[in-house]
Coordinates of C-alpha atoms in Angstrom, one line a residue:
Chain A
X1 CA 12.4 36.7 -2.1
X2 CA 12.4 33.2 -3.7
X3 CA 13.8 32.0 -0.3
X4 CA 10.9 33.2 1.5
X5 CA 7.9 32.1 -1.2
X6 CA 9.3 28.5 -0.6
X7 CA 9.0 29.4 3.6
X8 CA 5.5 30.3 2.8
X9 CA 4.3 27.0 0.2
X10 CA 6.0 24.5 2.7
X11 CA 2.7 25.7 5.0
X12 CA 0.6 24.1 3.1
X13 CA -0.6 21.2 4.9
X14 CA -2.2 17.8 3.6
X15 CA -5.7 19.4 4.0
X16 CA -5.3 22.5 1.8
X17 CA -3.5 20.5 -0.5
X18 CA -6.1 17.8 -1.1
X19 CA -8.3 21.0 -1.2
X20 CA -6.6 22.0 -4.2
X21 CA -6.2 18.8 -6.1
X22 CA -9.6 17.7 -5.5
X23 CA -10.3 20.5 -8.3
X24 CA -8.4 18.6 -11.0
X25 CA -9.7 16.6 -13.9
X26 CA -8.9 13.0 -13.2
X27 CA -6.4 13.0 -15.6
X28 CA -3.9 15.6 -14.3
X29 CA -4.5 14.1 -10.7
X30 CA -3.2 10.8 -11.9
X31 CA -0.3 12.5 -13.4
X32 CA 0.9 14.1 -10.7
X33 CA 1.1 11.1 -8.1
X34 CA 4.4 10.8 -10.1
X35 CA 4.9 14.7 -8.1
X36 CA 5.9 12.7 -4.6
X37 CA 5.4 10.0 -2.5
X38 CA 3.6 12.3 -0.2
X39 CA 1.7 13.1 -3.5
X40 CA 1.0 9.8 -4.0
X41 CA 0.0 9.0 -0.8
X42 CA -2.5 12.0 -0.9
X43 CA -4.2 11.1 -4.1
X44 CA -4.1 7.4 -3.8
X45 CA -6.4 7.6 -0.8
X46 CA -10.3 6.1 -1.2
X47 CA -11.5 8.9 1.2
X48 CA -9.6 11.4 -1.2
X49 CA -11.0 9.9 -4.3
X50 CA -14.6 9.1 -2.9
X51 CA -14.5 13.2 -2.2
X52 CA -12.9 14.1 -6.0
X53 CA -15.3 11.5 -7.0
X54 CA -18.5 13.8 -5.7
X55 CA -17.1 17.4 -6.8
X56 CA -16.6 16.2 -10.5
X57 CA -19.6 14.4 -10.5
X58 CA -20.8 17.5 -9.4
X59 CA -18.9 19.2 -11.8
X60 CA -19.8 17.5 -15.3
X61 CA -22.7 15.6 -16.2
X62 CA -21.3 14.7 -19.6
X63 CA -20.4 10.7 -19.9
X64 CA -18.2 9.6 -22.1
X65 CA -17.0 13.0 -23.4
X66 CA -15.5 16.0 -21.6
X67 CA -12.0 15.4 -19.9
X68 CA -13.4 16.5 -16.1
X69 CA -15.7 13.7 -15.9
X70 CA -16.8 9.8 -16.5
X71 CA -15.0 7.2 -18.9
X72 CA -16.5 4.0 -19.1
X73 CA -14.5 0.6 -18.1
X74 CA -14.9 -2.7 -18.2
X75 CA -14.0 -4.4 -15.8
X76 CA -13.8 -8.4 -14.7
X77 CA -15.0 -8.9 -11.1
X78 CA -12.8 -10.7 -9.3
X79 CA -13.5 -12.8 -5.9
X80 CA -10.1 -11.5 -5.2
X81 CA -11.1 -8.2 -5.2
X82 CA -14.5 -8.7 -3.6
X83 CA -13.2 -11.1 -1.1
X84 CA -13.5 -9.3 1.8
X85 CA -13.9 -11.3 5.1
X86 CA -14.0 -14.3 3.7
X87 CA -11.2 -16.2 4.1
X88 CA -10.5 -19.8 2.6
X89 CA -8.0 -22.7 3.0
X90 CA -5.5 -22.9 0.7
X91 CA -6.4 -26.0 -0.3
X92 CA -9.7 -25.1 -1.2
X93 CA -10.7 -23.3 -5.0
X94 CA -11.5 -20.3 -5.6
X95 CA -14.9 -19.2 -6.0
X96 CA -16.5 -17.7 -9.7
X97 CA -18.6 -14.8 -9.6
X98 CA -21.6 -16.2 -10.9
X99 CA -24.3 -13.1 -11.2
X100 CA -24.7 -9.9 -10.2
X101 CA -27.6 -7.9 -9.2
X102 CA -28.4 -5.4 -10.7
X103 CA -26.5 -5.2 -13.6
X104 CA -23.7 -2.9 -14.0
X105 CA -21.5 -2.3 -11.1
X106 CA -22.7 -3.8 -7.8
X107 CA -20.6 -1.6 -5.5
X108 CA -21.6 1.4 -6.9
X109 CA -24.8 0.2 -7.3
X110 CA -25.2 -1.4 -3.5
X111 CA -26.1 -4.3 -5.1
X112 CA -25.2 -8.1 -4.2
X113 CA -23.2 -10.3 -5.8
X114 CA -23.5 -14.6 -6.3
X115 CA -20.5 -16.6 -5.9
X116 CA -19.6 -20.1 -5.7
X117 CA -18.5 -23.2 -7.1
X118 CA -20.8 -25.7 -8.7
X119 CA -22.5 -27.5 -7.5
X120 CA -23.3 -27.1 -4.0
X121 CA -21.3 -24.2 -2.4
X122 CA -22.4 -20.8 -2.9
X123 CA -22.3 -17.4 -1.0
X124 CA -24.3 -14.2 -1.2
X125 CA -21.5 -11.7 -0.6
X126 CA -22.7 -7.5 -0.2
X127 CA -19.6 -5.8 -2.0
X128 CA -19.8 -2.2 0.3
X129 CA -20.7 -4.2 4.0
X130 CA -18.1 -7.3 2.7
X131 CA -20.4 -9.6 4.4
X132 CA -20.7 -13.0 2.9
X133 CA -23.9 -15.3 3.8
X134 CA -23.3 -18.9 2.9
X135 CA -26.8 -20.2 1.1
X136 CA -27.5 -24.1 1.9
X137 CA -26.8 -26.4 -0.4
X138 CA -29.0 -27.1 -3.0
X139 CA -31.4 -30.5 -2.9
X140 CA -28.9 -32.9 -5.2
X141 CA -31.0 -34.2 -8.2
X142 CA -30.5 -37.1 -8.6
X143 CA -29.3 -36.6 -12.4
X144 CA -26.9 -34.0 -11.0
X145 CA -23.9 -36.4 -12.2
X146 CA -25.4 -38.0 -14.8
X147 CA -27.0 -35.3 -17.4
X148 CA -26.0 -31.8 -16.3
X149 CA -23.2 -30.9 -16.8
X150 CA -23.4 -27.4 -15.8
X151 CA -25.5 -24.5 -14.0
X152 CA -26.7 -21.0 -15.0
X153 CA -27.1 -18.8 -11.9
X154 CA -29.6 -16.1 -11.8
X155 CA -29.7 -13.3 -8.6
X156 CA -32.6 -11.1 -8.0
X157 CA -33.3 -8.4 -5.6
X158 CA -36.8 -9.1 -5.2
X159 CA -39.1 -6.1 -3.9
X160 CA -42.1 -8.1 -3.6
X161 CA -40.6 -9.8 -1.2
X162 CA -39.2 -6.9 1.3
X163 CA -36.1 -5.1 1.4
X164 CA -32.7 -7.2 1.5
X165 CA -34.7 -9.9 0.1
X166 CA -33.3 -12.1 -3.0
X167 CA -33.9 -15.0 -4.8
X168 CA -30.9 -17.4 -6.5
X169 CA -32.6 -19.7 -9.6
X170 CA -30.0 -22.3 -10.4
X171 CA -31.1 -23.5 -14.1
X172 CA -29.5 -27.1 -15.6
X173 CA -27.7 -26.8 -18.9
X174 CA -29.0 -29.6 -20.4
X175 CA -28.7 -30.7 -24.1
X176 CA -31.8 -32.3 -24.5
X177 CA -34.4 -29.7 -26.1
X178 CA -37.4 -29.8 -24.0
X179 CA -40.1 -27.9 -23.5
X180 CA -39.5 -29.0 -19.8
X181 CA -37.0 -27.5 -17.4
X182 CA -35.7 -28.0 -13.6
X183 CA -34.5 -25.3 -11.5
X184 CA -33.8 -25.1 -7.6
X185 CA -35.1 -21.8 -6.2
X186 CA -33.4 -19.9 -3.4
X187 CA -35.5 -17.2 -0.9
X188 CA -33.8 -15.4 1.5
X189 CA -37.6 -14.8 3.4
X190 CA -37.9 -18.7 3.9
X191 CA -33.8 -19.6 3.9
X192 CA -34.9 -22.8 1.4
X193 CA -34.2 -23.9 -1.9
X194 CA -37.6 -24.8 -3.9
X195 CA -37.7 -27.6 -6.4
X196 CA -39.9 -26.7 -9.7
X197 CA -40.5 -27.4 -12.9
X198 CA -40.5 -24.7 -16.2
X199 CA -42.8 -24.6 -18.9
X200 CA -41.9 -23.4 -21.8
X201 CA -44.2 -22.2 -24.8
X202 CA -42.1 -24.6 -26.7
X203 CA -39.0 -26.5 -26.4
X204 CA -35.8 -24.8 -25.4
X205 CA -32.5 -25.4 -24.4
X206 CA -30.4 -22.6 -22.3
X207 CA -27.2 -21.5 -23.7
X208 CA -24.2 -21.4 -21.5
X209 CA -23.0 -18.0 -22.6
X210 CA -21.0 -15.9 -20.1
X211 CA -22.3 -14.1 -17.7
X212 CA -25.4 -14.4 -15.7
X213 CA -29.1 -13.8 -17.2
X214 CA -30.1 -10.7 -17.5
X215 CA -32.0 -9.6 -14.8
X216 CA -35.1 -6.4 -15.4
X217 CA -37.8 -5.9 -14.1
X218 CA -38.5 -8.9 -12.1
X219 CA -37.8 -11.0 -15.4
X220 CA -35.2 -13.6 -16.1
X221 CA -33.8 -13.4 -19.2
X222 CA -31.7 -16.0 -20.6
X223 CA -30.6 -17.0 -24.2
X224 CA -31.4 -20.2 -25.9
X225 CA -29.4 -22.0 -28.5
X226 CA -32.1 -21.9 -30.9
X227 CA -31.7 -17.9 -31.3
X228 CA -34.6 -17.3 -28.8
X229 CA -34.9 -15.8 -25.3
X230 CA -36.2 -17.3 -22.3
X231 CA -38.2 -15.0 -20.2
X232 CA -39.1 -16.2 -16.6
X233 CA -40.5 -14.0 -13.9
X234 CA -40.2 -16.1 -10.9
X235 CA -43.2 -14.1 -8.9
X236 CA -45.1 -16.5 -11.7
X237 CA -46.1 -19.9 -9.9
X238 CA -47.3 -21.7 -12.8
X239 CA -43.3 -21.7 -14.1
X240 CA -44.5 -20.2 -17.5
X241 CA -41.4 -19.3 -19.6
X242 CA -42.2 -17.1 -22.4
X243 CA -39.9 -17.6 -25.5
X244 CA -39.2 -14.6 -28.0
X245 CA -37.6 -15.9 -31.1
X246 CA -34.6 -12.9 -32.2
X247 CA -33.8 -12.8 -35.7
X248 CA -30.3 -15.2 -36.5
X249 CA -27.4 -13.4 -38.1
X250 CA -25.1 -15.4 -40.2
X251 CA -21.7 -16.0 -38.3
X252 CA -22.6 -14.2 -35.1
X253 CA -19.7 -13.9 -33.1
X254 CA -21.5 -12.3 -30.1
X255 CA -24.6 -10.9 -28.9
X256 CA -26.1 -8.7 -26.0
X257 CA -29.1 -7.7 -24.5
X258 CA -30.4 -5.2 -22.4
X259 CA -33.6 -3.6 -21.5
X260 CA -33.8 0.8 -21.6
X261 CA -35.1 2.1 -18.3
X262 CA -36.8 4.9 -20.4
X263 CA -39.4 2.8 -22.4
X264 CA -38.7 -0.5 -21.3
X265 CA -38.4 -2.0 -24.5
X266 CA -36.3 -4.8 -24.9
X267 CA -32.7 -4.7 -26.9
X268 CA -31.4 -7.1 -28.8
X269 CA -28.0 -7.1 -30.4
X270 CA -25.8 -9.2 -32.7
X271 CA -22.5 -8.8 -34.5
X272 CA -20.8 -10.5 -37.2
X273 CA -17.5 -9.4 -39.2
X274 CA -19.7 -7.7 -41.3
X275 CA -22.3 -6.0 -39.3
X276 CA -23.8 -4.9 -36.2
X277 CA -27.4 -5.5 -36.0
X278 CA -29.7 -4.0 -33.3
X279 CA -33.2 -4.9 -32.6
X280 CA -36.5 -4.1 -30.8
X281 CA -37.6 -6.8 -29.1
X282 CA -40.1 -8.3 -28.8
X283 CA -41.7 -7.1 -31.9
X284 CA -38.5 -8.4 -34.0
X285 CA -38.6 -5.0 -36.3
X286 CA -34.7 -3.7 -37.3
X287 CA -33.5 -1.0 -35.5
X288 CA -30.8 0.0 -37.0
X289 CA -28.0 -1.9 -39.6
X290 CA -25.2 0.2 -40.3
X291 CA -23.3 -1.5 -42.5
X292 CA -19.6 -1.6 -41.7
X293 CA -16.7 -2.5 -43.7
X294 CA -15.0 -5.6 -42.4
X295 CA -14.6 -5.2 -38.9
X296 CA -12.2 -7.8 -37.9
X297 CA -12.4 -9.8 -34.2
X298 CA -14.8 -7.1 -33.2
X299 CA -17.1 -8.2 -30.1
X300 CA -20.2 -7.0 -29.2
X301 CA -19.5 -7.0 -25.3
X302 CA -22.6 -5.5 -23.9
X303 CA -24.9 -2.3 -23.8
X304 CA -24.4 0.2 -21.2
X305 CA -26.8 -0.7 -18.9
X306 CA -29.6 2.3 -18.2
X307 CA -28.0 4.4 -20.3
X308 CA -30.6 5.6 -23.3
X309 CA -30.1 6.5 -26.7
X310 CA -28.9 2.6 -27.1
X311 CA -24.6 2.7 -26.3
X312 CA -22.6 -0.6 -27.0
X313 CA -19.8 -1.8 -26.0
X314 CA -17.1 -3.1 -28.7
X315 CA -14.0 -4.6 -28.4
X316 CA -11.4 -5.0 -31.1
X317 CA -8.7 -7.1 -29.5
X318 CA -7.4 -4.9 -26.2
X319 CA -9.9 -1.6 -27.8
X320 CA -12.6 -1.0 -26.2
X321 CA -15.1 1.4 -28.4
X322 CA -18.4 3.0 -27.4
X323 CA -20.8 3.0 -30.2
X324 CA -24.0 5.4 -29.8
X325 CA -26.8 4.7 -31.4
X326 CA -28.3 7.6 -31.2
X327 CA -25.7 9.9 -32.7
X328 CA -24.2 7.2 -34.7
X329 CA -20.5 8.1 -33.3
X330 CA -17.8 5.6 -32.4
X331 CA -15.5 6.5 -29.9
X332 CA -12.5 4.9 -27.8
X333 CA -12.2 4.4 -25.0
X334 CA -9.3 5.0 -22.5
X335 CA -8.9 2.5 -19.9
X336 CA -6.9 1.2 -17.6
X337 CA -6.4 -1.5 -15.2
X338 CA -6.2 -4.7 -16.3
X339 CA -5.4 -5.5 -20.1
X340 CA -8.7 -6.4 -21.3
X341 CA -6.9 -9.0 -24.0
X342 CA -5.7 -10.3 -20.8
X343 CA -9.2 -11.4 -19.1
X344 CA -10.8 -14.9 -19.5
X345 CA -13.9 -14.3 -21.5
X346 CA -15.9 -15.9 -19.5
X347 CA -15.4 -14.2 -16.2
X348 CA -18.4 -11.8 -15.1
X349 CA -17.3 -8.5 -17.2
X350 CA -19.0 -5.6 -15.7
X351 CA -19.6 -2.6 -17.4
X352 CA -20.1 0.6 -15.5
X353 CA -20.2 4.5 -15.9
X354 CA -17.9 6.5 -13.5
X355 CA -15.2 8.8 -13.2
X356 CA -11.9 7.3 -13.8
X357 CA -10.6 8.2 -10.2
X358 CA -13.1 5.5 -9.2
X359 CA -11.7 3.5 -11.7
X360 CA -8.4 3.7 -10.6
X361 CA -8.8 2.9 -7.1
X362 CA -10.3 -0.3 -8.7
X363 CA -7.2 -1.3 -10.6
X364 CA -5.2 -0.6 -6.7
X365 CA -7.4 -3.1 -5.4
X366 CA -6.6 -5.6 -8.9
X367 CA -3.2 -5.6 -8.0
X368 CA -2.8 -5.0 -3.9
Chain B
X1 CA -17.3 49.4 21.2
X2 CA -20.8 48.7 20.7
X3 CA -22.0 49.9 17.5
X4 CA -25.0 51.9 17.2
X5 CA -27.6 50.7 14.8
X6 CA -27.7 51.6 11.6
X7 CA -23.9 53.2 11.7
X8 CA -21.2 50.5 9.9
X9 CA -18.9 49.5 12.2
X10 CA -14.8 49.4 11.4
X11 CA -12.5 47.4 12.5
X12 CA -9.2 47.6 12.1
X13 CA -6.9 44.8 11.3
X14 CA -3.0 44.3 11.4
X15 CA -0.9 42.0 9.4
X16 CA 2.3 40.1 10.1
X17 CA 4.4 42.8 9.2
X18 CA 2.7 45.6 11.3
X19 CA 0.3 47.2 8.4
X20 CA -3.0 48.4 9.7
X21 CA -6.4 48.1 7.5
X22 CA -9.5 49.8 8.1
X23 CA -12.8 46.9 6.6
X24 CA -16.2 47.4 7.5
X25 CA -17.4 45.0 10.0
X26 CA -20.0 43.7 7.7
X27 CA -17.2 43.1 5.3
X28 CA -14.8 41.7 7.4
X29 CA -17.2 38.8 9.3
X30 CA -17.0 37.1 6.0
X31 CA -13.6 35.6 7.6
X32 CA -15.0 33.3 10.3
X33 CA -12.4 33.4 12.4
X34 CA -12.8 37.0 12.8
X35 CA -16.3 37.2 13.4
X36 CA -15.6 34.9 16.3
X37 CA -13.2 37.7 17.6
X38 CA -15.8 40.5 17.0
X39 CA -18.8 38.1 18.6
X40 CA -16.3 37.0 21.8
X41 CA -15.6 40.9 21.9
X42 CA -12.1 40.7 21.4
X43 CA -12.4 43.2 18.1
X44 CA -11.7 46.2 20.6
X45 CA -9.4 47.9 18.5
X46 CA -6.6 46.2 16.8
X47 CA -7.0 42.6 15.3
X48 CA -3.9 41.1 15.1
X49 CA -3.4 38.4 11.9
X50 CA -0.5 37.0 12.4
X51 CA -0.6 34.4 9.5
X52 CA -1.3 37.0 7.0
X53 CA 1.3 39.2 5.7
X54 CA 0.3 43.2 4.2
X55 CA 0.1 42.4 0.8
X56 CA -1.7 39.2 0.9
X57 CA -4.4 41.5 3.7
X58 CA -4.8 44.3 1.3
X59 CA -5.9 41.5 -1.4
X60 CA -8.4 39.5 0.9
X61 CA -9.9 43.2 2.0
X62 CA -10.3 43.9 -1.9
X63 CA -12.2 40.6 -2.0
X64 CA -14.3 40.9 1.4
X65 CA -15.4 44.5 0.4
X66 CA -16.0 43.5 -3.8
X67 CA -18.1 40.3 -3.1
X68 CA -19.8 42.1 0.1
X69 CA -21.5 45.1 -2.6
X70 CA -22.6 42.2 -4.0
X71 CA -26.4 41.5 -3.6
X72 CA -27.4 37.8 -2.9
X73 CA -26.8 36.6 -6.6
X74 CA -24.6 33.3 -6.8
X75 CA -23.8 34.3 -10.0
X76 CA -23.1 37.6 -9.9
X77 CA -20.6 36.4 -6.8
X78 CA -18.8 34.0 -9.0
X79 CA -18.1 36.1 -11.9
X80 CA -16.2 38.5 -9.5
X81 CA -14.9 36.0 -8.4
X82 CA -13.1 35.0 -11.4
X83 CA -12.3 38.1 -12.2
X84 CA -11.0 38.8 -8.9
X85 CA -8.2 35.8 -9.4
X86 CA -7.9 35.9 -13.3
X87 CA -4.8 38.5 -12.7
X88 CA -3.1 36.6 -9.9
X89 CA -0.2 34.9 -10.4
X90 CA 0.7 31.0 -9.0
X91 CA 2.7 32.4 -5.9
X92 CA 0.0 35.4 -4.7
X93 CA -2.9 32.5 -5.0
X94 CA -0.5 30.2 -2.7
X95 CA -0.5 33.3 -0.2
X96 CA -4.0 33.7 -0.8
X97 CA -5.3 30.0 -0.3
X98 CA -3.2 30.1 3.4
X99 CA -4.6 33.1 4.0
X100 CA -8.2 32.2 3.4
X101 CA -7.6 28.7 4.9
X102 CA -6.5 31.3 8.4
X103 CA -9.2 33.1 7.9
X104 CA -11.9 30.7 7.8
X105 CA -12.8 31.8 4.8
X106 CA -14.9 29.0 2.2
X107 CA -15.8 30.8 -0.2
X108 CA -12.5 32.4 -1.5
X109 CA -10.9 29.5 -0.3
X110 CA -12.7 26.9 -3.1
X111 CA -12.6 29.6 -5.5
X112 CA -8.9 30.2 -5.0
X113 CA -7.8 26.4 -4.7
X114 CA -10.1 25.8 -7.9
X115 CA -8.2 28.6 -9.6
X116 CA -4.7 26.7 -8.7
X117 CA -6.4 23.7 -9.9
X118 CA -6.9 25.5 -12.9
X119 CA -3.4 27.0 -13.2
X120 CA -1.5 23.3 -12.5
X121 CA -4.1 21.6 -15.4
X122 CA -1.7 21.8 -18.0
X123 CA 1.6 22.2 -16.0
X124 CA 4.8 19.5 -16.0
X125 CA 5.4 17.2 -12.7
X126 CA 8.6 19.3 -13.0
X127 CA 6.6 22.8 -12.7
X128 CA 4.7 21.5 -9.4
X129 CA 7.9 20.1 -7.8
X130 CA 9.4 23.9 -8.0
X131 CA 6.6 25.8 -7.3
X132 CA 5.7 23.9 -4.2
X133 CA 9.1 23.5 -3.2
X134 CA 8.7 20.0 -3.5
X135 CA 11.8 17.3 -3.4
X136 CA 11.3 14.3 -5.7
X137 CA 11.7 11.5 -3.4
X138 CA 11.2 8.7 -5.8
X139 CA 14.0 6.6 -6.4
X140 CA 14.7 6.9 -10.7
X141 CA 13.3 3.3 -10.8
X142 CA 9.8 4.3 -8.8
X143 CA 9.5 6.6 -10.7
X144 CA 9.6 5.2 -13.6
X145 CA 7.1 2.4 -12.1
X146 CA 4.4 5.4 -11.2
X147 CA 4.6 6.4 -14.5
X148 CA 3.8 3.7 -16.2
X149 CA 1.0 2.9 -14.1
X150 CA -0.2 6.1 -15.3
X151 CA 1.3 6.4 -18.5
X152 CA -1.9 7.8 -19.8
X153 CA -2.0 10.4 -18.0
X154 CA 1.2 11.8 -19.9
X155 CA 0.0 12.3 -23.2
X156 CA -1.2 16.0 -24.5
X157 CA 0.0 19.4 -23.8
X158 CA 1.7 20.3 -20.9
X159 CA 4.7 23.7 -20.3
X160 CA 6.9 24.4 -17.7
X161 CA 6.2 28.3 -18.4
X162 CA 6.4 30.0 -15.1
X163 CA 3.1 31.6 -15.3

């Protein structure tokens, strides 16, 4: 009898069987690549996890919660793991990923993503096609040597423009605080890089925190060093740059912002080893101040971007935490991939919501 | 054997090991492949299913005529459905599955493969290997490898129970 069942299971074919385990939770499909190669081979297959991906999607609309559906991971962009077509010389560096557009996960998000390498070489690169357009390079200034001695990249899908159409603003770091400010704009309508000036409502200087501004609703939005942001929409041609002072927290050891799709109100957060504090912009009123007890080497990464009630990102050495706001809950997060302890700060750390099977053909990719 | 309208039509199906079934045509159309036999006119008496065996048959006919008294009513469908399966054991759903799969069958063959999800959820790498008759062709060292790439995925409850 036993002879005969086996007879009858050995019939089932890859297609019934990726039937079947497309119905498990993420979790248990993971577990069982360990089954056998064939197994492994089966599960570890984009097509296979693009198609899991859509039935538990399907399945679960809960994020961050029930076991069938999405975890949340950070992850650091690589150009390794974008790169694609293009190919360079081994002699030649590596290029950063400078912005993102939008924010959150570009691939997912068929978004576009900046790289390059200060200060004349950069590349629009489309993360699902892989193409890579090289931009031209920027007019040199002639203070490029002397003064600035670094860039902050902004990339915009701009609508007003057409579809497919972007603009790169490359803003000097300067340290002088000026109510005056350079930047080199990019179109991809006229192929040029535009020379202009910023006003500021008063004087400002751009801090070189990681990451690229944040980019909603048209607006660039970058932090200043004197605890203000710097809002520029570049549709603007007077170069006005509105400032919005946020409030200073006493050893602030990292900050976010984001803006909530659902009231578009501005989000400001700060942390400190003491505190997290949250705040409404640009009206300055506090949101929220849960006072902790001593939170040690926590980092305010991020928010989730589009994701309302207000969910932050927190990170406690190699723990990464979601905090909501709205129901006041902590919770950890499982991850995988890459050893967060183990990523430069500064690289471009993209936060994203989606099942973990899409997660994990990430972290293939990571170490291919 | 043209039907006359308004009078339910039979058809008569064999399985692998020579069992004959009487289903009502509208029942038995739910299988694709054979309403492709009745519409090509090869239903003319017996229907030979050679992939099917008598006791898997005699389960699918309980299924065709159960979900086929039910009225349009997706939800109505799917708690039969579940109750349909909720008795059937890991080896009767495998017979089932490659018997709906033969069939042409979608519906019962999501519901079934969902219900073998269901039964592997909380089931050893050890359990799938014997049930599916499956040999473990890692070397120990791979294996140890996949597993710690997925280490996670080990924690919690999990039985070897046969059922």
């Amino acid at each position: 009898m036993d002879s005969k069942k086996n007879v009858k299971i050995n019939e089932i074919n890859d297609d019934l069987l990726r039937e079947i385990l497309v119905h498990l939770p993420p979790k248990t499909l993971f577990k069982f690549m360990t089954v056998s190669k064939r197994w492994k081979y089966l599960i570890n297959d984009p097509t296979f996890l693009k198609f899991h991906n859509n039935k538990q999607r399907h399945r679960s609309s809960a994020v961050a919660g029930d076991d069938g559906g999405h975890l949340l991971a950070l992850f650091q962009l690589t150009t390794k793991h974008l790169s694609g077509r293009y190919r360079r010389r081994p002699s030649e560096p590596a290029m950063n990923i400078l912005a993102v557009f939008p924010d959150g996960n570009p691939e997912i998000m068929c978004g576009l993503v900046l790289c390059g390498r200060h200060s004349s070489k950069y590349h629009i690169m489309n993360p699902v096609t892989k193409k890579w357009v090289p931009l031209p390079p920027p007019p040199r200034h002639r203070l490029d040597q002397q003064y600035y001695r670094d860039w902050t990249m902004g990339l915009m899908v701009t609508a007003w423009e057409g579809d497919n159409s972007y603009i790169v603003v490359r803003a000097a770091l300067t340290d002088d605080l000026d109510q005056l400010l350079p930047i080199e704009t990019y179109s991809s309508k006229t192929g040029e890089w535009v020379s202009s000036m910023l006003v500021g409502t008063g004087g400002f200087i751009l801090h070189p925190l990681p990451g690229a501004p944040l980019v909603a609703n048209g607006v660039f939005h970058w932090y200043t060093y004197n605890w203000q942001i710097a809002l520029y929409d570049p549709s603007d041609e007077t170069g006005h740059v509105q400032l919005i002072k946020i409030p200073y927290l006493d050893g602030a050891v990292s900050r976010a912002i984001t803006r909530s799709s659902v009231d578009n109100t501005l989000w400001f957060g700060t942390i400190n080893p003491n505190k997290i504090q949250i705040y409404k912009l640009p009206k300055g009123e506090k949101e929220d101040d849960p006072e902790k007890n001593r939170m040690d080497r926590i980092r305010l990464e991020c928010f989730v971007p589009n994701w309302y009630p207000l969910v932050l990102v927190l990170r406690q050495a190699e723990n990464i935490f979601l905090y909501n706001l709205g129901s006041n809950m902590v919770e950890l997060v499982r991850y995988y991939g890459c050893a967060y302890n183990h990523l430069v700060h500064e690289e471009y750390l993209c936060p994203y919501l989606e099942s973990s099977c899409l997660s994990s053909y990430f972290q293939r990719i990571f170490f291919d | 054997m043209a039907a006359e309208t308004g009078t339910p039509t039979t058809l008569t199906l064999k399985s692998n090991d020579d069992e004959l079934f009487s289903v009502a045509e509208s029942a038995a159309i739910l299988s694709v492949t054979i309403r492709n036999m009745v519409e090509d006119g090869c239903a003319g008496g017996v229907i030979p299913l050679d992939n099917v065996d008598g006791k898997t048959l005699a389960s699918v006919i309980t299924y065709m005529n159960g979900i086929s008294a039910i009225p349009a009513d997706e939800e109505k469908k799917k708690s039969y459905r579940d109750k349909f399966l909720s008795d059937k054991d890991f080896e009767t759903l495998a017979d089932m599955v490659l018997a709906a799969n033969y069939l042409n069958m979608s519906c019962l063959m999501d519901a079934v493969s969902a219900k073998i999800a269901q039964v592997m959820e909380k089931k050893s790498v050890g359990w799938v290997r014997r049930k599916f008759g499956i040999e473990n062709d890692y070397t120990p060292e791979e294996e140890a490898a996949v597993k710690e790439e997925h280490k996670w995925t080990f924690e919690g409850v999990e039985t070897d129970d046969d059922n």
